[in-house]
Amino acid sequence: MGYKSGIVSMVGKPNVGKSTLINRLVGEKIAIVSDKVQTTRNRIGGILTTEKGQVIFYDTPGIHKPLHKLGQYLVKIAVGALNGSDLLLILVDYEDGIKASDHLVAQHVNASKIPAFLAINKIDLAPSKDRLVEFSKRALALFENVEKHFFISTEKGDGVDELLEEIIKRLPEGSMLYPEDIVTDRSSRFMAAEIIREKVLLLTKEEIPHSTGVYIHDFQDRENGVLFIRADIIVERQSQKPIIIGKNGAMIKKIGVLARQDMEYIFDSRVFLELFVKVRKKWREKDNFIRDFTNLNEDLE
Ligand SMILES: Nc1nc2c(ncn2[C@@H]2O[C@H](COP(=O)(O)OP(=O)(O)OP(=O)(O)O)[C@@H](O)[C@H]2O)c(=O)[nH]1
Ligand SMILES: [Mg+2]
């Protein structure tokens, strides 16, 4: 058997575990994760190189019915990622059940005609095997192009090795598309913005997580061996600014400390992180703001 290589795109509604799964498959944290819907805003490539093959996994935003212009971009990016994939990896969420957004996912997946595997995720939350089998039947009924289905827990790791083995088997023969030590196609600058946003998602609630963007002004290696990063956290309304700053600056300090810790680990360097909060009214409705504050330029090229 020859060497395998190909593109596998994750697809599913928000919060099903796409980013958690890509991190587990690649074995490194390349995509941010949160318990809020619409965490992922970009197509993020995660590259796994093994002795048998190289898989380019694409993480994508969750497909949903958009409520504003940013949402329209997210769905466009997710649907756009399907084209050119060798295989789709559809995720459904046992805990959340089958919802209208799963039907929306099915419309796009079915229209694509691309071969697909279905992963029933969050099985650690299922009370019994019977319930899972019953759920899988309902999920399978939505999709026309599913060749195999799997029961997995991306959080605990159950079923993931078997899924990966089957994915590699299903890919076409081909040579590596990326050098073997590369794990993502996104820039360090992008990763820095995402890490900051992840901490905002972790520490804030209600509308704040969804109305936050991050803009990286400076990203430079200084002569003293320190990576200097200056970034703006963008919110939509004046009233959201004090929430991000917190009492006596406690919140922004916490965001900064947690983000810097992750950055130092990922970039393997000392990091000096300077954060500011800016208000850009209704930025999620404005094309140029959306591009800048969600780093969309690479996605829409
Ligand atoms: N119990 C359990 N929780 C999980 C599992 N997989 C993911 N989660 C949780 O589900 C939530 C959403 O995970 P993400 O990976 O961010 O989901 P996503 O599909 O990328 O979401 P969007 O980017 O918003 O589309 C997080 O709180 C995860 O910890 C699982 O197998 N079991
Ligand atoms: Mg995600």
Short mmCIF file of C-alpha atoms and ligand atoms in Angstrom, two decimals:
data_model
loop_
_atom_site.label_atom_id
_atom_site.label_comp_id
_atom_site.label_asym_id
_atom_site.label_seq_id
_atom_site.Cartn_x
_atom_site.Cartn_y
_atom_site.Cartn_z
CA MET A 1 0.00 0.00 0.00
CA GLY A 2 1.24 3.47 -0.87
CA TYR A 3 1.33 6.57 1.28
CA LYS A 4 -2.03 8.30 1.85
CA SER A 5 -2.78 12.00 1.88
CA GLY A 6 -5.87 14.16 1.75
CA ILE A 7 -8.16 16.79 3.15
CA VAL A 8 -10.80 16.00 5.78
CA SER A 9 -13.18 18.79 6.80
CA MET A 10 -15.04 18.79 10.09
CA VAL A 11 -18.62 19.86 9.73
CA GLY A 12 -21.40 20.28 12.27
CA LYS A 13 -23.50 22.76 14.16
CA PRO A 14 -21.88 25.00 16.80
CA ASN A 15 -20.63 23.40 20.03
CA VAL A 16 -20.63 19.74 18.84
CA GLY A 17 -16.91 19.37 19.55
CA LYS A 18 -15.23 19.95 16.17
CA SER A 19 -12.33 21.93 17.60
CA THR A 20 -11.86 19.57 20.54
CA LEU A 21 -11.67 16.68 18.06
CA ILE A 22 -9.16 18.35 15.72
CA ASN A 23 -6.89 19.09 18.69
CA ARG A 24 -7.07 15.47 19.79
CA LEU A 25 -6.47 14.09 16.30
CA VAL A 26 -3.52 16.36 15.62
CA GLY A 27 -2.20 15.89 19.16
CA GLU A 28 -1.61 19.62 19.71
CA LYS A 29 -3.83 22.51 20.57
CA ILE A 30 -4.34 24.33 17.30
CA ALA A 31 -7.96 25.45 17.72
CA ILE A 32 -9.54 27.21 20.68
CA VAL A 33 -12.41 25.54 22.51
CA SER A 34 -15.17 26.89 24.72
CA ASP A 35 -18.58 25.96 26.07
CA LYS A 36 -20.13 28.85 24.09
CA VAL A 37 -21.58 28.41 20.59
CA GLN A 38 -19.73 29.90 17.61
CA THR A 39 -16.30 29.74 19.17
CA THR A 40 -14.54 29.00 15.87
CA ARG A 41 -14.69 31.77 13.28
CA ASN A 42 -12.19 30.55 10.69
CA ARG A 43 -11.15 27.57 8.65
CA ILE A 44 -8.20 26.25 10.62
CA GLY A 45 -5.99 23.58 9.16
CA GLY A 46 -4.55 20.96 11.50
CA ILE A 47 -1.96 18.66 9.94
CA LEU A 48 -1.29 15.15 11.16
CA THR A 49 1.61 13.21 9.72
CA THR A 50 1.95 9.49 10.47
CA GLU A 51 3.85 6.59 8.91
CA LYS A 52 0.78 5.69 6.88
CA GLY A 53 -0.36 9.07 5.70
CA GLN A 54 -0.76 12.78 6.10
CA VAL A 55 -4.18 14.20 6.89
CA ILE A 56 -5.06 17.86 6.57
CA PHE A 57 -8.00 18.35 8.89
CA TYR A 58 -9.99 21.55 8.52
CA ASP A 59 -11.79 22.85 11.56
CA THR A 60 -14.70 25.08 10.56
CA PRO A 61 -17.23 27.40 12.19
CA GLY A 62 -20.47 25.72 13.27
CA ILE A 63 -23.22 25.87 10.64
CA HIS A 64 -26.27 27.74 11.96
CA LYS A 65 -28.94 30.21 10.92
CA PRO A 66 -27.06 33.52 10.97
CA LEU A 67 -28.40 36.47 12.93
CA HIS A 68 -25.91 39.08 11.73
CA LYS A 69 -23.29 39.65 9.06
CA LEU A 70 -20.49 37.95 11.00
CA GLY A 71 -22.71 34.86 11.22
CA GLN A 72 -23.19 34.93 7.46
CA TYR A 73 -19.41 34.94 6.99
CA LEU A 74 -19.01 32.03 9.42
CA VAL A 75 -21.50 29.88 7.55
CA LYS A 76 -19.94 30.86 4.22
CA ILE A 77 -16.50 29.79 5.48
CA ALA A 78 -17.84 26.50 6.85
CA VAL A 79 -19.73 25.62 3.67
CA GLY A 80 -16.83 26.82 1.50
CA ALA A 81 -14.47 24.43 3.31
CA LEU A 82 -16.48 21.43 2.11
CA ASN A 83 -15.44 21.99 -1.50
CA GLY A 84 -12.16 20.34 -2.26
CA SER A 85 -12.35 17.93 0.68
CA ASP A 86 -11.63 14.25 0.09
CA LEU A 87 -13.81 13.28 3.02
CA LEU A 88 -16.20 15.05 5.38
CA LEU A 89 -16.29 14.29 9.06
CA ILE A 90 -19.77 15.18 10.26
CA LEU A 91 -20.21 15.62 14.00
CA VAL A 92 -23.47 15.32 15.91
CA ASP A 93 -23.87 15.85 19.63
CA TYR A 94 -25.56 13.13 21.67
CA GLU A 95 -26.17 15.51 24.55
CA ASP A 96 -27.80 18.28 22.51
CA GLY A 97 -29.79 15.91 20.28
CA ILE A 98 -30.88 16.52 16.70
CA LYS A 99 -31.87 20.14 16.15
CA ALA A 100 -32.78 22.45 13.26
CA SER A 101 -29.12 23.34 12.78
CA ASP A 102 -28.29 19.64 12.23
CA HIS A 103 -30.84 19.66 9.41
CA LEU A 104 -29.10 22.72 7.99
CA VAL A 105 -25.76 20.89 8.17
CA ALA A 106 -27.36 17.95 6.36
CA GLN A 107 -28.62 20.17 3.53
CA HIS A 108 -25.10 21.41 2.81
CA VAL A 109 -23.44 18.04 3.28
CA ASN A 110 -25.97 16.25 1.07
CA ALA A 111 -25.67 18.88 -1.65
CA SER A 112 -21.88 18.50 -1.65
CA LYS A 113 -22.06 14.78 -2.60
CA ILE A 114 -18.69 14.31 -0.92
CA PRO A 115 -18.19 11.00 0.91
CA ALA A 116 -18.61 11.38 4.65
CA PHE A 117 -18.07 9.70 7.99
CA LEU A 118 -20.44 10.48 10.85
CA ALA A 119 -19.10 10.83 14.38
CA ILE A 120 -21.60 10.68 17.21
CA ASN A 121 -19.82 12.72 19.85
CA LYS A 122 -20.10 13.14 23.63
CA ILE A 123 -20.93 9.47 24.21
CA ASP A 124 -19.49 9.85 27.72
CA LEU A 125 -22.79 11.59 28.54
CA ALA A 126 -25.01 8.74 27.31
CA PRO A 127 -26.71 6.58 29.97
CA SER A 128 -26.75 3.43 27.82
CA LYS A 129 -25.67 1.82 24.55
CA ASP A 130 -29.32 1.46 23.50
CA ARG A 131 -29.86 5.20 23.71
CA LEU A 132 -26.79 5.77 21.57
CA VAL A 133 -27.89 3.32 18.90
CA GLU A 134 -31.34 4.89 18.81
CA PHE A 135 -29.77 8.34 18.50
CA SER A 136 -27.39 7.19 15.76
CA LYS A 137 -30.34 5.97 13.66
CA ARG A 138 -31.94 9.38 13.81
CA ALA A 139 -28.67 11.08 12.94
CA LEU A 140 -27.90 8.71 10.06
CA ALA A 141 -31.34 9.35 8.55
CA LEU A 142 -30.37 12.98 7.90
CA PHE A 143 -27.38 12.29 5.68
CA GLU A 144 -27.21 10.71 2.23
CA ASN A 145 -23.47 10.23 1.84
CA VAL A 146 -22.33 8.64 5.11
CA GLU A 147 -20.19 5.55 4.53
CA LYS A 148 -19.34 4.74 8.16
CA HIS A 149 -20.34 5.96 11.57
CA PHE A 150 -18.45 6.05 14.85
CA PHE A 151 -19.27 6.57 18.50
CA ILE A 152 -16.73 8.84 20.10
CA SER A 153 -15.94 11.01 23.06
CA THR A 154 -13.49 13.66 21.96
CA GLU A 155 -13.17 14.80 25.54
CA LYS A 156 -12.20 11.36 26.91
CA GLY A 157 -10.67 10.00 23.71
CA ASP A 158 -12.95 6.97 23.28
CA GLY A 159 -13.22 5.78 19.69
CA VAL A 160 -10.86 8.40 18.31
CA ASP A 161 -7.97 6.06 17.38
CA GLU A 162 -10.29 3.78 15.42
CA LEU A 163 -11.85 6.79 13.68
CA LEU A 164 -8.40 8.03 12.66
CA GLU A 165 -7.37 4.64 11.33
CA GLU A 166 -10.49 4.47 9.16
CA ILE A 167 -9.98 8.05 7.93
CA ILE A 168 -6.46 7.30 6.74
CA LYS A 169 -7.63 4.09 5.05
CA ARG A 170 -10.30 6.04 3.17
CA LEU A 171 -7.95 8.73 1.79
CA PRO A 172 -6.42 8.57 -1.69
CA GLU A 173 -2.81 7.63 -2.22
CA GLY A 174 -0.57 10.64 -2.49
CA SER A 175 2.53 12.32 -1.17
CA MET A 176 2.80 14.75 1.75
CA LEU A 177 1.36 18.20 1.12
CA TYR A 178 3.13 19.80 4.11
CA PRO A 179 6.53 19.23 5.74
CA GLU A 180 6.12 16.63 8.48
CA ASP A 181 6.87 18.99 11.38
CA ILE A 182 4.10 21.46 10.49
CA VAL A 183 0.90 21.11 12.57
CA THR A 184 -1.17 24.06 11.35
CA ASP A 185 -1.57 26.28 8.32
CA ARG A 186 -2.37 29.35 10.43
CA SER A 187 0.15 32.00 11.42
CA SER A 188 1.47 32.60 14.94
CA ARG A 189 -0.17 36.01 14.77
CA PHE A 190 -3.53 34.35 14.21
CA MET A 191 -2.91 31.90 17.06
CA ALA A 192 -2.12 34.81 19.38
CA ALA A 193 -5.42 36.52 18.56
CA GLU A 194 -7.32 33.27 19.11
CA ILE A 195 -5.69 32.58 22.47
CA ILE A 196 -6.73 36.02 23.70
CA ARG A 197 -10.28 35.44 22.48
CA GLU A 198 -10.36 32.04 24.19
CA LYS A 199 -9.64 33.67 27.55
CA VAL A 200 -12.42 36.21 26.97
CA LEU A 201 -14.78 33.32 26.16
CA LEU A 202 -13.70 31.52 29.30
CA LEU A 203 -14.07 34.45 31.67
CA THR A 204 -17.13 36.33 30.35
CA LYS A 205 -20.73 35.43 29.69
CA GLU A 206 -23.98 36.35 27.96
CA GLU A 207 -23.43 38.57 24.91
CA ILE A 208 -19.78 39.47 25.59
CA PRO A 209 -18.18 36.30 24.14
CA HIS A 210 -20.04 36.70 20.86
CA SER A 211 -19.38 40.40 20.47
CA THR A 212 -15.63 40.20 21.04
CA GLY A 213 -12.99 40.46 18.35
CA VAL A 214 -9.21 40.68 18.63
CA TYR A 215 -6.85 42.76 16.55
CA ILE A 216 -3.08 42.18 16.76
CA HIS A 217 -1.19 45.44 16.26
CA ASP A 218 2.34 44.25 16.94
CA PHE A 219 3.90 40.83 16.90
CA GLN A 220 7.67 41.06 16.99
CA ASP A 221 10.70 39.21 18.25
CA ARG A 222 12.73 41.62 20.33
CA GLU A 223 16.52 41.41 20.62
CA ASN A 224 16.31 40.40 24.29
CA GLY A 225 14.59 37.15 23.26
CA VAL A 226 11.12 38.35 24.22
CA LEU A 227 8.16 38.11 21.88
CA PHE A 228 6.32 41.42 22.06
CA ILE A 229 2.59 41.30 21.31
CA ARG A 230 0.25 44.29 21.43
CA ALA A 231 -3.42 43.60 20.85
CA ASP A 232 -6.82 45.25 21.04
CA ILE A 233 -9.83 43.43 22.42
CA ILE A 234 -12.76 44.82 20.44
CA VAL A 235 -16.26 45.05 21.88
CA GLU A 236 -19.45 46.37 20.36
CA ARG A 237 -20.79 48.71 22.99
CA GLN A 238 -19.40 51.24 25.45
CA SER A 239 -21.16 49.35 28.27
CA GLN A 240 -19.11 46.21 27.48
CA LYS A 241 -15.76 47.91 27.94
CA PRO A 242 -15.82 48.07 31.77
CA ILE A 243 -16.78 44.38 31.87
CA ILE A 244 -13.65 43.39 29.95
CA ILE A 245 -11.51 45.73 32.04
CA GLY A 246 -13.04 44.58 35.34
CA LYS A 247 -12.84 46.15 38.77
CA ASN A 248 -9.50 47.98 39.04
CA GLY A 249 -8.46 46.23 35.84
CA ALA A 250 -8.75 42.77 37.39
CA MET A 251 -10.47 41.11 34.42
CA ILE A 252 -8.12 42.32 31.69
CA LYS A 253 -5.19 41.39 33.91
CA LYS A 254 -6.54 37.86 34.26
CA ILE A 255 -7.14 37.57 30.51
CA GLY A 256 -3.57 38.77 29.95
CA VAL A 257 -1.97 36.38 32.44
CA LEU A 258 -3.81 33.30 31.11
CA ALA A 259 -3.20 34.25 27.47
CA ARG A 260 0.50 34.91 28.08
CA GLN A 261 0.93 31.52 29.79
CA ASP A 262 -0.52 29.73 26.75
CA MET A 263 1.50 31.84 24.32
CA GLU A 264 4.77 31.15 26.12
CA TYR A 265 4.06 27.43 25.88
CA ILE A 266 2.98 27.47 22.23
CA PHE A 267 5.62 29.88 20.93
CA ASP A 268 8.32 28.48 23.23
CA SER A 269 9.45 31.98 24.09
CA ARG A 270 9.06 34.60 26.77
CA VAL A 271 6.12 36.82 25.86
CA PHE A 272 5.36 40.42 26.73
CA LEU A 273 1.66 40.95 26.12
CA GLU A 274 0.02 44.37 26.10
CA LEU A 275 -3.79 44.45 25.89
CA PHE A 276 -6.18 47.32 25.24
CA VAL A 277 -9.97 47.41 24.98
CA LYS A 278 -11.63 49.31 22.13
CA VAL A 279 -15.26 49.89 21.18
CA ARG A 280 -16.25 49.57 17.53
CA LYS A 281 -20.00 50.00 17.30
CA LYS A 282 -21.83 47.16 15.52
CA TRP A 283 -18.54 45.77 14.20
CA ARG A 284 -20.21 42.42 13.50
CA GLU A 285 -22.32 44.09 10.80
CA LYS A 286 -19.45 45.79 8.96
CA ASP A 287 -17.34 43.98 6.35
CA ASN A 288 -14.00 45.70 6.97
CA PHE A 289 -14.28 45.38 10.75
CA ILE A 290 -15.27 41.72 10.46
CA ARG A 291 -12.22 41.03 8.29
CA ASP A 292 -9.84 42.76 10.69
CA PHE A 293 -11.22 41.59 14.02
CA THR A 294 -11.72 37.94 13.07
CA ASN A 295 -8.66 37.65 10.82
CA LEU A 296 -10.79 36.65 7.87
CA ASN A 297 -8.47 37.75 5.11
CA GLU A 298 -6.74 34.38 4.91
CA ASP A 299 -10.12 32.59 4.82
CA LEU A 300 -11.61 34.66 2.03
CA GLU A 301 -8.59 34.71 -0.29
N1 LIG B 1 -18.83 15.78 27.70
C1 LIG B 1 -18.22 16.06 26.55
N2 LIG B 1 -18.02 17.33 26.20
C2 LIG B 1 -17.40 17.57 25.03
C3 LIG B 1 -16.96 16.53 24.17
N3 LIG B 1 -16.39 17.10 23.09
C4 LIG B 1 -16.47 18.43 23.25
N4 LIG B 1 -17.07 18.73 24.43
C5 LIG B 1 -17.34 20.07 24.96
O1 LIG B 1 -18.23 20.74 24.10
C6 LIG B 1 -17.96 22.14 24.09
C7 LIG B 1 -17.77 22.63 22.66
O2 LIG B 1 -16.57 22.10 22.13
P1 LIG B 1 -15.87 22.77 20.86
O3 LIG B 1 -14.80 21.83 20.43
O4 LIG B 1 -15.51 24.18 21.13
O5 LIG B 1 -17.08 22.72 19.81
P2 LIG B 1 -17.12 23.24 18.30
O6 LIG B 1 -17.94 22.28 17.53
O7 LIG B 1 -15.75 23.50 17.81
O8 LIG B 1 -17.93 24.61 18.46
P3 LIG B 1 -17.95 25.92 17.50
O9 LIG B 1 -16.55 26.34 17.28
O10 LIG B 1 -18.72 26.89 18.31
O11 LIG B 1 -18.65 25.52 16.25
C8 LIG B 1 -16.74 22.36 24.97
O12 LIG B 1 -17.18 22.76 26.24
C9 LIG B 1 -16.11 20.96 25.02
O13 LIG B 1 -15.36 20.75 26.19
C10 LIG B 1 -17.18 15.18 24.59
O14 LIG B 1 -16.84 14.19 23.94
N5 LIG B 1 -17.83 15.01 25.79
MG MG B 2 -14.88 25.21 17.17
#
